[in-house]
């Protein structure tokens, strides 16, 4: 089943808005982040893990130190 | 050994104009298959196997999927060049990436190959990943004395010797020659030509930078095949001649294109002045051989090269009996029109 990027890539390029292009770029940047974290990006149509699922999107919770 | 340097820095507009109005001159002596204008591609064919050279350059046969690799490579280079020119003009990285992707998508609306990895999506991904990966590249684009970025530098220079055939032209042929129309004249020297992707400064030294797309892992083993290498030596020589400055060698940026990922590697290959002189001296023997093959109209097989570089595209042809080869060529390969065949003199 084609995902949103497949739909954008299939459009007449003259119909792509600046936001569409930004979306395409963001999609590929996400794929690169996944790849560099050791997760192989999935083929289009397959659900890829989100950045949050692989711990990249959110800052880790602050450490709670014991009072000495 | 080298005279008459012509640097041909084509702007995008000049390139388009040249393509539309002026057909590229033939790289051969008129009425012959004696090639006088050579680039690394045609030299590579000759050095690999004269029969490969004949099928590709002289007879214009191309495999059906070769055009996918060629188109993918051309668009990849085009996108990276666009980015370099934007950055040289002061445009910020993210804006440059946006513009590059927009133009790439516009140019490749018709690119829908039946290939596992070299797809339009793979092309867009490889461009974006490369530009982000090398966003803060320590290899900086060299700026020429005229202020222009040294990207997509076309070069063309004459050697001080040429084919014997050029001295044996009959009086009738001489009368047929027309001045200034790009046809080879009496006493035509050999010409070396080509295109440098980029010239960069890296660690205070000048290098040519060349971009490659590959199916192979860009490891040290991959880069070892460029020592020695016909194309890298010619590029080092050309940059030295064109810039009239010492060039240390070539930086090779390789992109291994997978189905959903791309992996990058950077390698360096160096050339000393002695190595460049040796390459030029050897070239004389190679081009003399090429002329002999053309005069005899016979291009022998190098049957030790058939399994190199992933296997020659004409291996099945050459493994057939000579009587059936022609029909196999006609049915399994595309025969390009003369104007579409590889021509070192064609503007890009």
Short mmCIF file of C-alpha atoms in Angstrom, two decimals:
data_model
loop_
_atom_site.label_atom_id
_atom_site.label_comp_id
_atom_site.label_asym_id
_atom_site.label_seq_id
_atom_site.Cartn_x
_atom_site.Cartn_y
_atom_site.Cartn_z
CA UNK A 1 0.00 0.00 0.00
CA UNK A 2 1.61 3.29 -1.07
CA UNK A 3 2.40 5.77 1.67
CA UNK A 4 2.19 9.54 1.57
CA UNK A 5 5.69 9.94 0.11
CA UNK A 6 4.84 7.59 -2.74
CA UNK A 7 1.83 9.77 -3.44
CA UNK A 8 3.93 12.94 -3.48
CA UNK A 9 6.62 11.39 -5.65
CA UNK A 10 3.99 10.22 -8.12
CA UNK A 11 2.56 13.71 -8.56
CA UNK A 12 3.41 15.86 -11.55
CA UNK A 13 6.50 17.68 -10.20
CA UNK A 14 5.02 20.98 -11.40
CA UNK A 15 2.20 20.43 -8.91
CA UNK A 16 4.46 20.01 -5.90
CA UNK A 17 4.31 22.86 -3.42
CA UNK A 18 7.23 24.05 -1.31
CA UNK A 19 5.66 22.22 1.65
CA UNK A 20 5.47 19.01 -0.38
CA UNK A 21 9.18 19.25 -1.14
CA UNK A 22 9.95 19.96 2.52
CA UNK A 23 7.94 16.87 3.40
CA UNK A 24 9.90 14.74 0.96
CA UNK A 25 13.16 16.06 2.38
CA UNK A 26 12.02 15.47 5.96
CA UNK A 27 11.00 11.91 5.10
CA UNK A 28 14.42 11.13 3.69
CA UNK A 29 16.17 12.83 6.61
CA UNK A 30 14.20 10.62 8.96
CA UNK A 31 15.28 7.61 6.96
CA UNK A 32 18.90 8.69 7.26
CA UNK A 33 18.60 9.12 11.03
CA UNK A 34 17.16 5.61 11.30
CA UNK A 35 19.91 4.17 9.11
CA UNK A 36 22.64 5.86 11.12
CA UNK A 37 21.14 4.48 14.31
CA UNK A 38 21.42 1.01 12.86
CA UNK A 39 17.81 0.58 11.77
CA UNK A 40 17.41 -0.21 8.09
CA UNK A 41 14.68 2.00 6.61
CA UNK A 42 11.73 0.00 5.35
CA UNK A 43 10.42 -0.01 1.83
CA UNK A 44 7.66 2.44 1.04
CA UNK A 45 4.33 1.04 2.13
CA UNK A 46 5.79 -0.58 5.21
CA UNK A 47 5.34 1.24 8.50
CA UNK A 48 8.68 2.52 9.70
CA UNK A 49 9.37 2.96 13.42
CA UNK A 50 9.04 6.57 14.49
CA UNK A 51 11.98 8.52 15.83
CA UNK A 52 10.36 8.33 19.27
CA UNK A 53 10.20 4.55 19.06
CA UNK A 54 13.94 4.38 18.58
CA UNK A 55 14.61 7.01 21.21
CA UNK A 56 15.76 9.80 18.93
CA UNK A 57 12.94 12.32 19.12
CA UNK A 58 12.79 13.05 22.82
CA UNK A 59 15.41 14.11 25.29
CA UNK A 60 16.10 11.51 27.98
CA UNK A 61 14.53 12.17 31.38
CA UNK A 62 16.91 14.04 33.73
CA UNK A 63 18.79 11.86 36.15
CA UNK A 64 17.65 12.07 39.73
CA UNK A 65 20.68 12.25 41.95
CA UNK A 66 20.65 11.15 45.57
CA UNK A 67 21.30 13.91 48.03
CA UNK A 68 24.52 13.17 49.84
CA UNK B 1 53.91 16.68 -24.75
CA UNK B 2 50.89 18.90 -24.27
CA UNK B 3 50.07 22.02 -26.17
CA UNK B 4 46.97 24.06 -26.94
CA UNK B 5 45.01 23.94 -23.78
CA UNK B 6 41.37 24.79 -24.15
CA UNK B 7 39.46 25.17 -20.95
CA UNK B 8 35.83 25.16 -21.71
CA UNK B 9 33.96 26.33 -18.70
CA UNK B 10 30.41 26.09 -19.92
CA UNK B 11 27.66 27.87 -18.13
CA UNK B 12 24.32 26.10 -17.96
CA UNK B 13 22.93 28.40 -20.64
CA UNK B 14 25.85 27.81 -22.97
CA UNK B 15 25.51 24.07 -22.50
CA UNK B 16 21.83 24.13 -23.40
CA UNK B 17 22.49 26.40 -26.35
CA UNK B 18 25.28 24.16 -27.58
CA UNK B 19 23.07 21.11 -27.29
CA UNK B 20 20.25 22.75 -29.18
CA UNK B 21 22.16 24.47 -31.95
CA UNK B 22 25.53 22.83 -32.51
CA UNK B 23 25.86 19.09 -32.95
CA UNK B 24 29.03 17.80 -31.38
CA UNK B 25 31.86 17.32 -33.89
CA UNK B 26 32.83 13.74 -34.58
CA UNK B 27 35.74 12.43 -32.49
CA UNK B 28 37.05 10.52 -35.53
CA UNK B 29 39.08 11.54 -38.53
CA UNK B 30 36.53 12.10 -41.34
CA UNK B 31 35.73 8.97 -43.30
CA UNK B 32 37.55 6.78 -40.79
CA UNK B 33 37.17 5.19 -37.38
CA UNK B 34 40.48 6.61 -36.24
CA UNK B 35 39.48 8.33 -33.02
CA UNK B 36 41.43 11.49 -32.26
CA UNK B 37 39.41 12.96 -29.38
CA UNK B 38 39.62 10.72 -26.34
CA UNK B 39 38.24 10.81 -22.84
CA UNK B 40 38.59 8.44 -19.91
CA UNK B 41 35.46 6.50 -20.91
CA UNK B 42 36.57 5.69 -24.44
CA UNK B 43 40.15 5.07 -23.30
CA UNK B 44 38.81 2.75 -20.64
CA UNK B 45 36.92 0.72 -23.22
CA UNK B 46 40.02 0.44 -25.41
CA UNK B 47 42.31 -0.56 -22.55
CA UNK B 48 39.82 -3.11 -21.20
CA UNK B 49 39.12 -4.83 -24.50
CA UNK B 50 39.33 -3.65 -28.12
CA UNK B 51 36.17 -5.63 -28.97
CA UNK B 52 34.29 -3.88 -26.16
CA UNK B 53 35.58 -0.59 -27.60
CA UNK B 54 34.37 -1.54 -31.07
CA UNK B 55 30.89 -2.62 -29.96
CA UNK B 56 30.38 0.46 -27.80
CA UNK B 57 32.16 3.32 -29.53
CA UNK B 58 32.29 2.33 -33.20
CA UNK B 59 29.08 0.34 -33.58
CA UNK B 60 27.08 2.08 -30.84
CA UNK B 61 25.64 -0.92 -29.01
CA UNK B 62 24.28 -0.32 -25.55
CA UNK B 63 22.70 -2.70 -23.07
CA UNK B 64 19.14 -1.95 -22.06
CA UNK B 65 19.91 -1.24 -18.42
CA UNK B 66 23.04 0.79 -19.12
CA UNK B 67 20.90 3.82 -19.72
CA UNK B 68 19.52 3.53 -16.16
CA UNK B 69 23.01 3.77 -14.66
CA UNK B 70 23.95 6.59 -17.01
CA UNK B 71 20.82 8.62 -16.27
CA UNK B 72 21.09 8.02 -12.54
CA UNK B 73 24.71 9.16 -12.57
CA UNK B 74 24.02 12.22 -14.72
CA UNK B 75 21.16 13.39 -12.49
CA UNK B 76 23.15 12.73 -9.32
CA UNK B 77 26.05 14.80 -10.63
CA UNK B 78 23.72 17.51 -11.83
CA UNK B 79 22.11 17.80 -8.39
CA UNK B 80 25.43 17.99 -6.58
CA UNK B 81 26.65 20.61 -9.03
CA UNK B 82 23.50 22.68 -8.45
CA UNK B 83 24.14 22.52 -4.72
CA UNK B 84 27.79 23.62 -5.08
CA UNK B 85 26.81 26.56 -7.24
CA UNK B 86 24.08 27.60 -4.79
CA UNK B 87 26.43 27.48 -1.83
CA UNK B 88 29.08 29.39 -3.76
CA UNK B 89 26.40 32.04 -4.33
CA UNK B 90 25.86 32.31 -0.57
CA UNK B 91 22.63 30.32 -0.28
CA UNK B 92 22.30 28.47 3.03
CA UNK B 93 22.43 24.69 3.18
CA UNK B 94 18.75 23.93 3.81
CA UNK B 95 17.57 26.38 1.17
CA UNK B 96 20.09 24.95 -1.30
CA UNK B 97 18.90 21.40 -0.56
CA UNK B 98 15.29 22.47 -1.08
CA UNK B 99 16.11 24.08 -4.45
CA UNK B 100 18.19 21.11 -5.56
CA UNK B 101 15.44 18.62 -4.72
CA UNK B 102 12.82 20.72 -6.47
CA UNK B 103 14.89 20.92 -9.66
CA UNK B 104 15.79 17.25 -9.45
CA UNK B 105 12.15 16.25 -9.20
CA UNK B 106 11.29 18.48 -12.14
CA UNK B 107 14.04 16.97 -14.30
CA UNK B 108 13.25 13.36 -13.43
CA UNK B 109 9.50 13.27 -13.85
CA UNK B 110 10.05 10.81 -16.69
CA UNK B 111 12.57 8.65 -14.80
CA UNK B 112 10.81 5.47 -13.78
CA UNK B 113 13.31 2.66 -14.33
CA UNK B 114 12.65 -0.97 -13.63
CA UNK B 115 15.60 -1.32 -11.29
CA UNK B 116 15.88 -2.52 -7.72
CA UNK B 117 17.98 0.34 -6.37
CA UNK B 118 18.55 3.02 -9.00
CA UNK B 119 15.05 4.40 -8.82
CA UNK B 120 13.84 7.98 -8.73
CA UNK B 121 13.22 7.63 -5.00
CA UNK B 122 16.73 6.23 -4.55
CA UNK B 123 18.14 9.16 -6.50
CA UNK B 124 16.35 11.77 -4.38
CA UNK B 125 17.33 9.94 -1.19
CA UNK B 126 20.99 9.64 -2.22
CA UNK B 127 21.20 13.34 -3.05
CA UNK B 128 19.62 14.45 0.24
CA UNK B 129 21.66 12.04 2.34
CA UNK B 130 24.90 13.04 0.59
CA UNK B 131 24.33 16.77 0.98
CA UNK B 132 23.49 16.38 4.67
CA UNK B 133 26.35 13.95 5.27
CA UNK B 134 28.88 16.37 3.78
CA UNK B 135 27.24 19.55 4.98
CA UNK B 136 30.41 20.71 6.75
CA UNK B 137 32.79 19.19 4.24
CA UNK B 138 36.45 20.02 4.99
CA UNK B 139 37.05 19.72 1.23
CA UNK B 140 36.11 23.21 0.08
CA UNK B 141 35.19 24.07 -3.51
CA UNK B 142 38.06 25.87 -5.20
CA UNK B 143 37.22 29.31 -6.54
CA UNK B 144 38.81 30.14 -9.89
CA UNK B 145 40.54 33.41 -10.65
CA UNK B 146 37.36 34.67 -12.33
CA UNK B 147 35.40 34.14 -9.13
CA UNK B 148 33.51 31.10 -10.38
CA UNK B 149 33.30 27.87 -8.43
CA UNK B 150 35.41 25.12 -10.00
CA UNK B 151 32.53 22.70 -10.60
CA UNK B 152 31.78 20.71 -13.76
CA UNK B 153 34.97 21.87 -15.41
CA UNK B 154 35.14 20.73 -19.01
CA UNK B 155 38.65 20.41 -20.34
CA UNK B 156 40.15 19.83 -23.75
CA UNK B 157 43.80 19.88 -24.63
CA UNK B 158 45.89 18.72 -27.56
CA UNK B 159 48.92 16.51 -27.39
CA UNK B 160 51.91 17.31 -29.58
CA UNK B 161 51.44 14.15 -31.65
CA UNK B 162 48.61 12.62 -33.59
CA UNK B 163 47.60 9.62 -35.66
CA UNK B 164 49.68 8.71 -38.69
CA UNK B 165 46.43 8.55 -40.66
CA UNK B 166 46.00 12.29 -40.25
CA UNK B 167 49.15 12.78 -42.33
CA UNK B 168 48.01 10.44 -45.10
CA UNK B 169 44.87 12.22 -46.14
CA UNK B 170 44.49 12.46 -49.91
CA UNK B 171 44.26 15.74 -51.78
CA UNK B 172 40.61 15.00 -52.45
CA UNK B 173 39.87 14.72 -48.77
CA UNK B 174 41.75 17.92 -48.06
CA UNK B 175 39.54 19.76 -50.57
CA UNK B 176 36.46 18.45 -48.83
CA UNK B 177 37.44 19.82 -45.44
CA UNK B 178 35.60 22.83 -44.24
CA UNK B 179 37.26 25.30 -41.92
CA UNK B 180 35.84 26.10 -38.55
CA UNK B 181 33.15 23.43 -38.55
CA UNK B 182 34.85 21.15 -36.06
CA UNK B 183 36.08 18.61 -38.58
CA UNK B 184 39.53 17.19 -38.10
CA UNK B 185 42.18 18.72 -40.28
CA UNK B 186 45.42 17.53 -41.78
CA UNK B 187 48.00 16.76 -39.14
CA UNK B 188 45.33 16.62 -36.44
CA UNK B 189 46.92 15.98 -33.05
CA UNK B 190 45.21 13.82 -30.45
CA UNK B 191 42.91 15.60 -28.06
CA UNK B 192 42.25 14.63 -24.47
CA UNK B 193 38.96 15.85 -23.09
CA UNK B 194 36.51 15.31 -20.28
CA UNK B 195 34.79 16.85 -17.30
CA UNK B 196 35.99 17.31 -13.77
CA UNK B 197 33.17 17.14 -11.21
CA UNK B 198 34.86 19.61 -8.91
CA UNK B 199 38.23 20.96 -7.84
CA UNK B 200 38.64 21.34 -4.07
CA UNK B 201 41.15 22.42 -1.48
CA UNK B 202 41.74 19.93 1.28
CA UNK B 203 44.46 20.27 3.90
CA UNK B 204 45.94 23.15 1.90
CA UNK B 205 46.30 21.03 -1.24
CA UNK B 206 44.36 20.96 -4.49
CA UNK B 207 42.45 17.83 -5.42
CA UNK B 208 39.98 16.86 -8.08
CA UNK B 209 36.80 15.49 -6.53
CA UNK B 210 34.90 12.77 -8.35
CA UNK B 211 31.51 11.35 -7.39
CA UNK B 212 30.65 7.72 -7.95
CA UNK B 213 27.50 5.69 -7.45
CA UNK B 214 28.01 1.99 -6.91
CA UNK B 215 26.38 -1.21 -5.74
CA UNK B 216 29.50 -2.11 -3.78
CA UNK B 217 30.50 -1.29 -0.21
CA UNK B 218 32.72 1.83 -0.30
CA UNK B 219 35.43 0.17 1.76
CA UNK B 220 39.21 0.39 1.48
CA UNK B 221 39.00 -2.57 -0.91
CA UNK B 222 36.66 -0.60 -3.19
CA UNK B 223 39.01 2.39 -3.26
CA UNK B 224 42.10 0.25 -3.84
CA UNK B 225 40.92 -0.35 -7.41
CA UNK B 226 41.72 3.28 -8.20
CA UNK B 227 45.42 2.61 -7.76
CA UNK B 228 46.30 2.82 -10.63
CA UNK B 229 43.33 3.95 -12.64
CA UNK B 230 42.99 5.42 -16.12
CA UNK B 231 40.28 7.94 -15.26
CA UNK B 232 41.86 9.23 -12.05
CA UNK B 233 45.22 9.69 -13.74
CA UNK B 234 43.66 11.60 -16.63
CA UNK B 235 41.75 13.81 -14.19
CA UNK B 236 44.90 14.54 -12.20
CA UNK B 237 46.72 15.39 -15.41
CA UNK B 238 43.88 17.52 -16.73
CA UNK B 239 43.52 19.51 -13.52
CA UNK B 240 47.26 20.14 -13.43
CA UNK B 241 47.24 21.34 -17.04
CA UNK B 242 44.07 23.40 -16.77
CA UNK B 243 44.83 25.07 -13.46
CA UNK B 244 48.59 25.22 -14.07
CA UNK B 245 49.03 24.26 -10.44
CA UNK B 246 50.16 21.12 -8.61
CA UNK B 247 47.33 18.70 -7.99
CA UNK B 248 47.84 16.02 -5.35
CA UNK B 249 45.31 13.61 -6.80
CA UNK B 250 41.63 12.79 -6.66
CA UNK B 251 39.15 12.55 -3.79
CA UNK B 252 36.57 9.92 -4.64
CA UNK B 253 33.19 10.20 -2.94
CA UNK B 254 31.39 6.91 -3.44
CA UNK B 255 27.69 6.33 -2.75
CA UNK B 256 26.58 2.73 -2.37
CA UNK B 257 22.93 2.87 -3.40
CA UNK B 258 20.75 0.29 -1.65
CA UNK B 259 17.04 -0.30 -1.98
CA UNK B 260 16.08 1.88 1.01
CA UNK B 261 19.43 3.29 2.11
CA UNK B 262 22.64 4.81 0.81
CA UNK B 263 26.09 4.46 2.35
CA UNK B 264 28.92 6.86 1.66
CA UNK B 265 32.66 6.47 1.63
CA UNK B 266 35.52 8.79 0.78
CA UNK B 267 38.83 7.67 -0.65
CA UNK B 268 41.97 9.39 -1.86
CA UNK B 269 44.17 8.50 -4.78
CA UNK B 270 47.43 10.34 -5.39
CA UNK B 271 49.47 10.89 -8.55
CA UNK B 272 53.05 12.07 -8.70
CA UNK B 273 54.41 14.07 -11.67
CA UNK B 274 56.41 10.97 -12.67
CA UNK B 275 53.23 8.88 -12.75
CA UNK B 276 51.53 11.43 -14.97
CA UNK B 277 54.49 11.44 -17.37
CA UNK B 278 54.50 7.64 -17.44
CA UNK B 279 50.76 7.56 -18.21
CA UNK B 280 51.26 9.95 -21.12
CA UNK B 281 54.15 7.87 -22.48
CA UNK B 282 52.02 4.71 -22.28
CA UNK B 283 49.14 6.54 -23.95
CA UNK B 284 51.19 6.85 -27.13
CA UNK B 285 51.28 3.05 -27.43
CA UNK B 286 47.58 2.66 -26.71
CA UNK B 287 46.50 5.23 -29.28
CA UNK B 288 48.85 3.76 -31.88
CA UNK B 289 47.15 0.41 -31.28
CA UNK B 290 43.71 1.99 -31.62
CA UNK B 291 44.71 3.49 -34.94
CA UNK B 292 45.98 0.10 -36.16
CA UNK B 293 42.71 -1.58 -35.16
CA UNK B 294 40.76 1.09 -37.04
CA UNK B 295 42.88 0.80 -40.19
CA UNK B 296 42.61 -3.01 -40.16
CA UNK B 297 38.92 -2.80 -39.19
CA UNK B 298 39.57 -5.54 -36.71
CA UNK B 299 39.28 -5.24 -32.95
CA UNK B 300 40.53 -8.34 -31.15
CA UNK B 301 38.86 -9.73 -28.04
CA UNK B 302 40.77 -9.46 -24.77
CA UNK B 303 39.44 -12.73 -23.43
CA UNK B 304 41.10 -12.21 -20.05
CA UNK B 305 38.86 -9.22 -19.28
CA UNK B 306 35.46 -10.83 -19.71
CA UNK B 307 34.85 -11.37 -16.01
CA UNK B 308 36.18 -8.02 -14.85
CA UNK B 309 34.06 -5.20 -13.42
CA UNK B 310 31.15 -7.51 -12.71
CA UNK B 311 31.35 -9.15 -16.11
CA UNK B 312 31.42 -7.54 -19.54
CA UNK B 313 28.01 -6.65 -20.96
CA UNK B 314 29.02 -8.30 -24.25
CA UNK B 315 30.23 -11.52 -22.69
CA UNK B 316 27.32 -13.54 -24.06
CA UNK B 317 27.89 -12.07 -27.51
CA UNK B 318 31.57 -12.93 -27.56
CA UNK B 319 30.92 -16.41 -26.23
CA UNK B 320 28.73 -17.15 -29.29
CA UNK B 321 30.05 -18.42 -32.58
CA UNK B 322 30.98 -15.53 -34.92
CA UNK B 323 28.25 -16.57 -37.39
CA UNK B 324 25.43 -15.87 -34.93
CA UNK B 325 26.84 -12.90 -33.07
CA UNK B 326 25.24 -10.27 -35.25
CA UNK B 327 21.71 -11.53 -34.72
CA UNK B 328 22.35 -11.81 -30.98
CA UNK B 329 23.63 -8.22 -30.89
CA UNK B 330 20.62 -6.95 -32.81
CA UNK B 331 18.11 -8.71 -30.58
CA UNK B 332 19.68 -8.12 -27.18
CA UNK B 333 21.18 -4.67 -27.41
CA UNK B 334 20.09 -1.23 -28.41
CA UNK B 335 21.97 0.22 -31.35
CA UNK B 336 22.23 3.93 -30.72
CA UNK B 337 21.98 6.46 -33.51
CA UNK B 338 25.33 7.99 -34.34
CA UNK B 339 24.49 11.28 -32.66
CA UNK B 340 23.52 9.45 -29.45
CA UNK B 341 26.68 7.39 -29.16
CA UNK B 342 29.36 8.21 -26.64
CA UNK B 343 31.29 11.20 -27.92
CA UNK B 344 34.09 12.74 -25.85
CA UNK B 345 33.48 16.05 -27.62
CA UNK B 346 29.82 16.28 -26.66
CA UNK B 347 29.04 19.13 -24.27
CA UNK B 348 27.45 18.07 -20.99
#
